[in-house]
């Protein structure tokens, strides 16, 4: 009889991504793409470019009033974005 180690497809893909160093970039892309869903469509309308550098999400906001409002909600946004992705990807958000 053959003994086979049965693994779920999710486990196999996760292992493959981790071994090739692609898991973190994929999670970062998911986090950036989820900005509109987490922050809302009204905020997304005033959002320019977004990128992650050194575990910090940099977001360009075109409205100064909205920028100051969002900077007060920084920790809540960090927690909600990380929770949405399922991993601790970012530690801070910088609005400019």
Coordinates of C-alpha atoms in Angstrom, one line a residue:
X1 CA 0.0 0.0 0.0
X2 CA 1.1 3.5 -0.7
X3 CA 1.1 6.1 2.0
X4 CA 0.3 9.5 0.7
X5 CA 0.6 12.7 2.5
X6 CA -2.6 14.6 1.6
X7 CA -2.3 18.3 1.8
X8 CA -4.8 21.0 0.9
X9 CA -4.2 23.2 -2.1
X10 CA -4.1 26.2 0.2
X11 CA -1.2 24.7 2.2
X12 CA 0.7 23.8 -0.9
X13 CA 0.3 27.2 -2.5
X14 CA 1.2 29.0 0.7
X15 CA 4.4 26.9 1.1
X16 CA 5.3 27.5 -2.5
X17 CA 4.9 31.3 -2.2
X18 CA 6.9 31.3 1.1
X19 CA 9.8 29.3 -0.4
X20 CA 10.0 31.7 -3.4
X21 CA 9.7 34.9 -1.4
X22 CA 6.4 35.9 -3.0
X23 CA 4.1 35.8 0.0
X24 CA 4.9 39.3 1.4
X25 CA 4.6 41.1 -1.9
X26 CA 1.3 39.4 -2.6
X27 CA 0.0 40.4 0.8
X28 CA 1.2 44.0 0.3
X29 CA -0.6 44.2 -3.0
X30 CA -3.8 42.9 -1.3
X31 CA -3.5 45.5 1.4
X32 CA -3.0 48.4 -1.1
X33 CA -6.0 47.1 -3.1
X34 CA -8.2 46.9 0.0
X35 CA -7.7 50.7 0.8
X36 CA -10.9 51.7 -0.9
X37 CA -12.9 49.1 0.8
X38 CA -11.5 49.9 4.3
X39 CA -11.3 53.7 4.0
X40 CA -14.5 54.1 2.0
X41 CA -15.4 55.4 -1.4
X42 CA -15.4 59.0 -0.2
X43 CA -11.9 58.8 1.0
X44 CA -10.8 56.9 -2.1
X45 CA -12.0 59.7 -4.3
X46 CA -9.3 62.0 -2.7
X47 CA -6.6 59.4 -2.7
X48 CA -3.7 59.5 -5.1
X49 CA -0.8 57.1 -5.2
X50 CA -0.3 54.4 -2.5
X51 CA 2.8 52.4 -1.8
X52 CA 4.5 50.4 1.0
X53 CA 8.1 51.1 2.1
X54 CA 9.7 49.7 5.3
X55 CA 6.3 48.4 6.7
X56 CA 4.8 51.9 6.3
X57 CA 1.9 52.6 4.0
X58 CA 2.3 55.9 2.2
X59 CA -0.9 57.5 0.9
X60 CA -1.3 60.7 -1.0
X61 CA -4.4 62.6 0.0
X62 CA -5.4 65.6 -2.1
X63 CA -7.6 67.2 0.6
X64 CA -5.8 68.8 3.6
X65 CA -8.8 68.6 5.8
X66 CA -9.3 64.9 5.0
X67 CA -5.5 64.3 5.5
X68 CA -5.7 65.7 9.1
X69 CA -8.9 63.7 9.8
X70 CA -7.3 60.5 8.6
X71 CA -4.1 61.1 10.6
X72 CA -6.2 61.0 13.8
X73 CA -7.6 57.6 12.7
X74 CA -4.1 56.2 11.8
X75 CA -3.9 53.3 14.3
X76 CA -7.5 52.2 13.6
X77 CA -6.8 52.1 9.9
X78 CA -3.6 50.2 10.4
X79 CA -5.4 47.6 12.5
X80 CA -8.3 47.3 10.0
X81 CA -6.0 46.9 7.0
X82 CA -3.8 44.3 8.7
X83 CA -6.9 42.4 9.8
X84 CA -8.4 42.5 6.3
X85 CA -5.2 40.9 4.9
X86 CA -4.8 38.5 7.8
X87 CA -1.2 39.3 8.6
X88 CA 0.8 42.2 10.1
X89 CA 2.0 43.8 7.0
X90 CA 2.2 47.5 8.0
X91 CA 3.0 49.2 11.3
X92 CA 2.2 52.8 10.3
X93 CA 0.5 55.0 7.7
X94 CA 1.9 58.3 6.4
X95 CA -0.4 60.7 4.7
X96 CA 1.1 63.3 2.4

